[in-house]
XYZ file of C-alpha atoms in Angstrom:
522
model
C -19.540 -56.421 28.938
C -19.735 -54.635 26.207
C -17.629 -51.348 27.114
C -18.661 -48.254 25.520
C -17.140 -44.597 25.437
C -18.302 -41.820 27.242
C -20.676 -39.194 25.465
C -19.919 -36.157 24.464
C -21.656 -33.081 25.851
C -23.575 -32.222 23.072
C -24.701 -28.395 22.873
C -28.255 -28.801 23.706
C -30.519 -29.824 26.304
C -28.674 -32.730 27.639
C -26.021 -30.055 27.808
C -28.097 -29.043 31.176
C -25.998 -30.482 33.549
C -24.232 -30.693 36.957
C -20.332 -29.587 35.744
C -18.473 -31.201 38.910
C -16.412 -27.932 39.290
C -16.503 -29.461 42.943
C -13.717 -32.418 41.829
C -11.795 -29.984 40.208
C -11.490 -26.571 42.076
C -13.118 -27.933 45.629
C -16.137 -26.388 45.134
C -19.350 -27.747 46.994
C -22.846 -28.001 45.058
C -25.555 -25.712 46.999
C -28.742 -27.570 45.818
C -30.734 -25.993 47.890
C -29.614 -22.676 47.532
C -30.273 -22.839 43.450
C -33.839 -24.064 44.453
C -33.655 -20.400 46.296
C -32.224 -18.345 43.818
C -34.617 -19.738 41.293
C -37.388 -18.993 42.722
C -39.541 -22.075 42.085
C -40.866 -25.001 44.296
C -41.667 -28.350 43.981
C -44.963 -28.964 42.673
C -47.554 -29.974 44.993
C -49.794 -32.355 44.271
C -53.756 -32.728 45.251
C -56.092 -34.996 44.952
C -57.343 -35.802 41.627
C -56.857 -38.165 38.588
C -53.512 -38.319 37.351
C -55.097 -38.236 33.755
C -57.541 -35.014 33.074
C -59.411 -34.458 29.724
C -58.597 -31.494 28.809
C -61.417 -28.790 28.507
C -61.969 -24.927 27.449
C -65.573 -24.781 28.352
C -65.318 -21.967 31.444
C -69.157 -22.696 32.739
C -67.777 -25.831 34.384
C -67.131 -25.954 38.075
C -63.451 -26.413 38.820
C -62.554 -30.185 39.811
C -59.312 -31.438 41.637
C -56.054 -30.187 40.440
C -52.865 -30.072 41.085
C -50.344 -27.063 41.952
C -50.759 -24.158 39.940
C -47.764 -21.038 39.307
C -48.756 -17.587 38.469
C -45.953 -14.487 38.408
C -46.174 -11.959 40.181
C -43.614 -9.238 38.796
C -41.969 -6.505 40.791
C -41.351 -3.096 39.866
C -38.277 -1.505 41.513
C -39.025 0.815 43.814
C -37.571 3.544 42.142
C -39.087 4.308 38.587
C -37.202 3.650 35.587
C -38.091 5.178 32.246
C -39.366 3.438 29.409
C -37.204 4.455 26.682
C -33.825 4.716 28.742
C -34.173 1.033 29.940
C -35.375 0.020 26.708
C -31.990 1.427 25.005
C -29.997 -0.401 27.595
C -31.558 -3.747 26.795
C -29.449 -5.913 24.472
C -31.799 -6.605 21.617
C -31.770 -8.562 18.445
C -34.241 -8.930 15.761
C -34.525 -12.420 14.643
C -37.732 -11.982 13.204
C -38.638 -12.325 9.034
C -41.531 -10.734 7.284
C -43.365 -14.391 7.712
C -43.023 -14.991 11.012
C -44.395 -11.143 11.498
C -47.381 -11.439 9.844
C -47.994 -15.274 11.451
C -47.558 -13.117 14.840
C -44.713 -14.766 15.834
C -42.518 -12.385 17.231
C -39.268 -11.792 19.061
C -37.311 -8.838 20.940
C -36.054 -8.179 24.012
C -36.259 -6.126 27.813
C -34.342 -6.973 31.602
C -37.068 -8.010 34.813
C -40.659 -11.091 38.016
C -40.707 -12.720 41.916
C -43.122 -15.941 41.043
C -45.614 -16.687 43.644
C -46.762 -20.615 44.132
C -50.183 -21.131 44.241
C -52.524 -23.992 45.302
C -55.807 -23.582 43.749
C -58.898 -26.026 44.120
C -59.442 -25.997 40.602
C -57.721 -26.701 37.165
C -54.221 -26.178 36.187
C -51.563 -27.086 34.265
C -54.055 -29.809 32.786
C -57.344 -27.980 32.514
C -58.669 -24.912 34.521
C -62.318 -24.524 34.943
C -63.797 -20.943 35.763
C -61.111 -20.557 38.680
C -61.069 -16.365 38.667
C -58.670 -14.112 40.775
C -59.766 -10.641 40.883
C -61.694 -8.393 38.922
C -58.805 -9.173 35.847
C -59.663 -12.288 34.974
C -61.488 -13.967 32.145
C -65.010 -15.377 32.165
C -65.487 -16.560 28.756
C -62.920 -16.969 25.867
C -64.629 -14.398 24.021
C -63.765 -12.255 26.418
C -59.962 -12.949 24.911
C -60.937 -10.903 22.018
C -61.241 -7.747 23.889
C -57.730 -8.247 25.306
C -54.256 -8.657 23.707
C -53.505 -11.949 24.485
C -50.049 -13.139 24.387
C -48.189 -16.659 24.364
C -44.781 -16.909 25.166
C -43.585 -20.527 24.338
C -40.060 -20.945 26.750
C -37.648 -23.193 25.199
C -33.437 -24.347 25.474
C -32.434 -22.791 22.336
C -29.607 -23.981 19.625
C -26.593 -23.149 17.497
C -27.593 -22.673 14.070
C -24.272 -22.810 12.585
C -21.311 -24.554 13.638
C -19.788 -21.292 14.075
C -22.611 -20.642 16.978
C -21.487 -23.720 18.937
C -19.145 -22.242 21.518
C -20.806 -19.059 22.357
C -24.254 -21.050 22.698
C -22.144 -23.332 25.415
C -20.913 -20.016 27.362
C -25.092 -18.793 27.417
C -25.465 -22.391 28.918
C -22.580 -22.511 31.039
C -23.229 -19.160 32.650
C -26.629 -20.269 34.167
C -26.623 -20.484 37.806
C -29.007 -23.193 37.543
C -26.318 -25.394 34.953
C -22.998 -24.846 36.946
C -24.285 -24.513 40.319
C -22.037 -22.879 42.758
C -22.174 -22.275 46.499
C -22.872 -18.277 47.122
C -19.400 -17.142 48.007
C -17.928 -18.492 44.564
C -20.511 -17.279 42.161
C -18.357 -14.500 40.593
C -16.505 -17.435 39.016
C -19.469 -18.690 36.885
C -18.738 -16.326 34.069
C -15.289 -17.422 33.992
C -15.643 -20.872 34.445
C -18.385 -20.693 31.627
C -15.820 -19.677 29.380
C -13.166 -21.826 29.810
C -15.492 -24.984 29.679
C -17.422 -23.699 26.438
C -13.861 -23.167 24.825
C -13.129 -26.992 25.969
C -16.527 -28.388 24.916
C -17.063 -26.631 21.390
C -14.863 -29.175 19.396
C -16.551 -32.234 20.446
C -19.850 -30.512 20.348
C -19.549 -29.031 17.004
C -18.475 -32.587 15.781
C -22.487 -33.547 16.886
C -23.660 -30.403 15.414
C -21.761 -31.200 12.391
C -23.077 -35.100 12.174
C -27.097 -33.859 12.094
C -26.377 -31.124 9.489
C -24.389 -28.463 10.793
C -26.869 -26.771 12.682
C -29.633 -27.333 15.643
C -33.540 -27.462 14.264
C -35.232 -26.011 17.501
C -35.695 -22.875 16.274
C -36.713 -23.779 13.404
C -39.820 -26.306 14.316
C -40.388 -23.554 17.848
C -41.501 -21.711 15.210
C -43.425 -24.157 12.892
C -44.930 -24.977 16.528
C -46.248 -21.655 17.252
C -47.270 -20.629 14.088
C -49.952 -23.908 14.404
C -50.735 -23.209 17.910
C -51.648 -19.960 17.122
C -53.663 -21.290 13.963
C -55.308 -23.496 16.423
C -56.518 -20.638 18.747
C -58.098 -18.492 16.516
C -59.939 -21.256 14.840
C -61.428 -21.547 18.492
C -61.975 -18.492 18.524
C -58.965 -16.865 20.624
C -56.606 -14.401 18.466
C -53.851 -14.516 20.206
C -49.500 -13.471 19.283
C -47.436 -16.032 20.029
C -43.613 -15.407 20.830
C -40.576 -17.615 20.796
C -38.345 -17.238 24.104
C -35.041 -19.048 24.098
C -33.195 -19.645 26.889
C -29.165 -19.539 25.333
C -29.416 -18.604 22.398
C -31.623 -16.768 19.538
C -34.387 -15.578 19.714
C -33.254 -14.653 23.695
C -36.156 -14.483 26.443
C -35.640 -10.545 26.833
C -36.156 -10.305 22.853
C -39.787 -12.112 22.966
C -40.450 -9.878 26.509
C -39.287 -6.723 24.671
C -42.001 -7.772 21.603
C -44.127 -8.410 24.109
C -44.321 -4.925 25.808
C -44.001 -3.104 22.321
C -46.931 -5.437 20.972
C -49.163 -4.030 24.062
C -49.969 -7.380 24.943
C -52.653 -7.286 28.109
C -52.722 -10.792 29.265
C -50.021 -13.187 28.881
C -50.118 -17.469 29.195
C -46.412 -18.828 29.667
C -45.672 -22.014 28.191
C -42.568 -24.011 28.508
C -41.840 -26.726 25.884
C -41.263 -29.525 28.362
C -44.064 -31.739 29.576
C -42.084 -32.496 32.855
C -41.117 -29.762 35.044
C -37.347 -29.762 35.997
C -35.352 -26.955 37.460
C -32.511 -26.967 35.129
C -35.454 -26.548 31.944
C -38.654 -25.134 32.545
C -37.369 -23.624 36.389
C -34.454 -22.228 34.763
C -36.363 -20.062 31.976
C -39.698 -19.331 34.639
C -36.483 -17.639 36.901
C -35.282 -15.519 33.665
C -38.871 -14.719 32.903
C -38.993 -13.360 36.527
C -35.509 -11.281 36.537
C -37.033 -9.410 33.420
C -40.268 -9.059 34.188
C -39.411 -7.422 37.114
C -37.170 -4.899 36.293
C -40.112 -3.115 34.444
C -43.282 -0.972 35.918
C -45.759 -1.904 33.092
C -44.542 -5.668 32.568
C -45.275 -5.969 36.677
C -48.597 -5.230 36.183
C -48.868 -7.353 33.313
C -51.726 -10.246 34.224
C -49.973 -13.600 33.475
C -50.178 -16.902 34.322
C -47.316 -19.900 33.678
C -48.177 -23.617 32.372
C -45.781 -25.289 34.854
C -46.153 -28.757 33.736
C -48.670 -30.766 31.617
C -47.234 -34.476 31.413
C -50.712 -34.984 32.584
C -53.211 -34.063 30.016
C -54.966 -36.140 28.012
C -54.346 -34.560 24.619
C -50.441 -35.161 25.374
C -50.626 -38.769 26.752
C -53.295 -39.950 23.983
C -50.630 -37.905 20.919
C -47.810 -39.961 22.427
C -49.611 -43.261 22.755
C -50.719 -42.752 18.954
C -47.286 -42.337 18.143
C -46.349 -45.299 19.528
C -48.585 -47.438 18.413
C -48.199 -46.453 14.893
C -44.183 -46.984 15.205
C -45.346 -50.615 16.538
C -46.892 -51.260 13.238
C -43.546 -51.384 11.666
C -42.088 -54.324 13.454
C -42.917 -57.645 12.064
C -43.594 -59.039 15.914
C -45.124 -55.834 17.328
C -46.137 -57.558 20.293
C -42.281 -58.867 21.226
C -41.285 -54.897 21.051
C -39.919 -53.634 24.369
C -40.823 -50.003 24.677
C -38.188 -48.061 25.570
C -38.675 -44.616 27.019
C -35.287 -42.408 27.102
C -35.768 -39.203 29.455
C -33.170 -36.643 29.836
C -31.706 -37.293 32.934
C -30.461 -34.684 36.079
C -28.499 -35.284 39.011
C -30.425 -37.300 41.910
C -29.114 -34.403 44.200
C -31.391 -31.988 41.850
C -34.142 -34.398 42.969
C -32.964 -35.230 46.993
C -31.215 -31.865 47.855
C -33.228 -29.491 45.531
C -36.788 -30.898 45.629
C -37.122 -31.067 42.200
C -40.804 -33.061 41.001
C -38.729 -34.277 37.722
C -38.515 -37.802 38.318
C -41.703 -38.075 40.152
C -43.234 -36.285 37.350
C -41.333 -38.508 34.894
C -42.516 -41.968 36.459
C -45.915 -40.706 36.327
C -46.056 -39.833 32.731
C -44.723 -43.190 31.811
C -47.610 -44.902 33.859
C -50.300 -42.998 31.844
C -48.830 -43.791 28.641
C -48.823 -47.162 29.191
C -52.501 -47.186 30.790
C -53.716 -45.606 27.705
C -51.939 -47.942 25.724
C -53.074 -50.923 27.650
C -56.182 -49.429 27.297
C -56.076 -50.333 23.602
C -55.105 -54.014 24.312
C -51.265 -53.517 23.422
C -49.927 -54.205 26.659
C -45.807 -54.704 25.891
C -43.220 -54.744 28.248
C -41.514 -51.068 28.774
C -38.774 -49.353 30.376
C -37.742 -46.124 31.942
C -34.036 -44.790 31.311
C -32.268 -41.369 31.769
C -29.729 -40.694 29.194
C -27.274 -37.831 28.934
C -25.605 -37.709 32.072
C -22.501 -36.272 32.510
C -19.233 -36.163 35.232
C -18.346 -38.128 38.536
C -21.505 -37.500 40.394
C -24.650 -39.451 40.506
C -27.469 -39.032 38.090
C -30.956 -40.461 38.003
C -30.739 -44.007 37.036
C -31.019 -46.258 35.145
C -28.854 -44.564 32.579
C -30.039 -45.244 29.234
C -26.338 -46.525 27.478
C -25.977 -49.520 30.565
C -29.948 -50.514 30.261
C -29.388 -50.715 26.536
C -26.659 -53.449 27.089
C -28.330 -54.855 29.681
C -31.423 -55.521 27.517
C -29.135 -57.016 24.863
C -27.553 -59.452 26.917
C -30.752 -60.920 28.208
C -31.902 -61.530 24.878
C -34.456 -58.718 24.092
C -34.510 -58.506 20.056
C -36.339 -55.997 19.363
C -36.641 -52.599 21.135
C -38.565 -48.948 20.240
C -37.098 -45.943 21.598
C -39.540 -43.137 22.988
C -37.569 -39.637 23.997
C -39.979 -38.272 25.977
C -38.590 -35.302 27.727
C -38.906 -33.621 24.436
C -41.505 -32.782 21.894
C -38.790 -31.399 19.217
C -36.406 -32.933 17.147
C -32.813 -31.673 18.321
C -28.922 -33.172 18.611
C -30.408 -35.226 21.528
C -32.550 -37.132 19.731
C -31.002 -37.099 16.010
C -27.492 -37.754 17.431
C -27.568 -39.350 20.828
C -30.728 -41.367 20.312
C -30.308 -42.229 16.363
C -26.630 -42.413 15.839
C -24.787 -43.537 19.490
C -27.737 -45.578 21.415
C -28.784 -47.387 18.083
C -25.520 -48.515 17.655
C -25.113 -49.531 20.589
C -28.377 -51.005 20.809
C -27.370 -53.422 17.887
C -23.644 -53.804 18.975
C -25.786 -55.273 22.366
C -27.366 -57.970 20.458
C -30.542 -56.005 19.497
C -31.811 -56.987 16.157
C -34.691 -54.659 15.203
C -34.523 -50.628 16.425
C -37.318 -48.104 15.966
C -37.665 -44.895 17.171
C -40.567 -42.383 18.091
C -40.406 -39.558 16.699
C -40.913 -36.092 18.867
C -44.482 -34.837 18.869
C -43.710 -31.727 16.516
C -46.546 -30.208 15.247
C -48.673 -32.960 15.438
C -52.660 -31.805 15.476
C -53.610 -33.415 18.544
C -50.480 -32.351 20.404
C -51.002 -28.861 19.363
C -54.568 -28.445 19.962
C -54.661 -29.691 23.391
C -51.777 -27.170 23.850
C -54.451 -24.613 22.659
C -57.038 -26.213 24.865
C -54.201 -25.630 27.768
C -53.687 -21.796 26.977
C -57.238 -21.173 26.950
C -57.609 -22.694 30.566
C -54.638 -20.805 31.569
C -56.488 -17.723 31.236
C -58.657 -16.986 33.699
C -56.049 -17.792 36.178
C -53.360 -14.297 34.947
C -52.815 -12.226 37.885
C -49.971 -9.471 38.324
C -48.870 -8.858 42.218
C -46.301 -5.976 42.935
C -43.359 -7.235 44.931
C -40.161 -5.609 46.061
C -36.696 -6.750 45.043
C -34.883 -8.630 47.385
C -31.498 -6.756 49.310
C -29.137 -9.756 48.170
C -30.587 -9.483 44.738
C -29.662 -5.801 44.756
C -26.306 -6.938 46.035
C -26.147 -9.192 43.134
C -26.274 -6.185 40.655
C -23.518 -4.236 42.146
C -21.345 -2.927 39.154
C -18.590 -2.385 41.304
C -18.689 -6.210 42.696
C -19.534 -7.599 39.564
C -16.206 -6.091 38.137
C -14.245 -6.985 41.200
C -15.493 -10.831 40.943
C -14.997 -11.208 37.031
C -11.398 -9.414 37.667
C -10.575 -12.046 39.691
C -12.576 -15.128 38.588
C -11.041 -14.313 34.978
C -7.328 -14.213 36.728
C -8.621 -17.693 38.414
C -9.813 -19.510 34.929
C -6.646 -17.817 33.159
C -4.098 -20.342 36.067
C -6.382 -23.059 35.314
C -6.043 -22.267 31.209
C -1.823 -22.398 32.242
C -1.829 -25.697 34.508
C -1.377 -28.728 31.765
C -2.517 -31.434 34.824
C -4.975 -29.129 36.243
C -6.476 -28.724 32.576
C -6.109 -32.298 31.630
C -8.511 -33.353 34.819
C -10.627 -30.762 33.988
C -11.397 -31.760 30.550
C -11.449 -35.795 31.819
C -14.960 -34.699 33.698
C -16.455 -32.819 31.056
């Protein structure tokens, strides 16, 4: 069997991984504790057809659905002065004049607690008249009387090679990425610094191969503008904001601008079709902490579209792209459709209750069902890419399956990046370069790849419908900050933890044997 060099960690969504710290400094991974920190519970399914039609007619009754999540933000028990909070917030302005004219903005503010609700009504896919209290909207036209905002959440990516190391630090400093037991969390930032320094050279090679930086922000800006235009065409004027998790414009910046603009109703839309605690969950967790600290934001009605992989518009848009790319092969009926999804450690699913695997499998089933209805009945395979470290990840693995398919005589293959709606390093470098070369070396003769959805009109239109359908469910509930969270932000404790953590990281750097082992696991 062909042997393949281990994929390096790219500074992208494929870096959303569980670093095997336990193998180096005897840490245990605490998946359930990470779930408790994130405030995100697994999605619960309620009866209903898996393929739902998008509909923004608010006069309809509410049919079956999946669960819906709304943010309920808590204001701190002690009142805070707005100007003082604003001055203490970390802000970086990123919008140009064109962005501001288009209503695409970003800003910064620290603050939520997310409550999960089971509603007998449409949720992520479509919502009918599901009103909650007097503040709920009754029709799209009512939105014009308010200042409606849409917050797009995404990963973010370094725009230059110089940005790679600090981007990696932000990534690995996320407790949903390197998940340490509570007693070892003081090591989070020192370890993030160590890992980012070690990984930066290899990651820079990957970004250099695709032009020297990530195109993610540019594409997300284009999607934000297209979404704004589509919503306005549907008589729902909105401001669209972009909040990146690990690079500019950060979520804090976007929330600050949302407050500055006086938004009165907000829909949060993560740009991940399927939900995972390491992608949407991490971004939502951060949003909770930002919203919690501000009395104004804690009263802001907010709806979160947690996942939308089952929407008819998304499914048909994916089927359209696959159908189109199949025509580029001389014998389309012989092509194996190869879905490659971003992987997560098995512990996320089995211990932390991450619904990602179930949602991914359902998503693939819906896409193939749509293709079959069009007379396309090709064989297909789902595999998971971007694993790293010695822990077990969701199987089957993309690189191993490509080799197996080549050995079984598969000659034509169409790769479909099903986890992503924007081109970035995981599609442009990992799939287009590494996996393509591996497939050709393994005996596959004809290779094709479906592009990410980007600004595909049917996809953007369906996202706009999802936003409209989510508006009636925007609610705000005041809660108090927990004692444990107060303790975690104690300045003295933070300083002590950073001091001892930095000492440990320093000794790691001075130990060649330990450093070598650590580097091998990365």
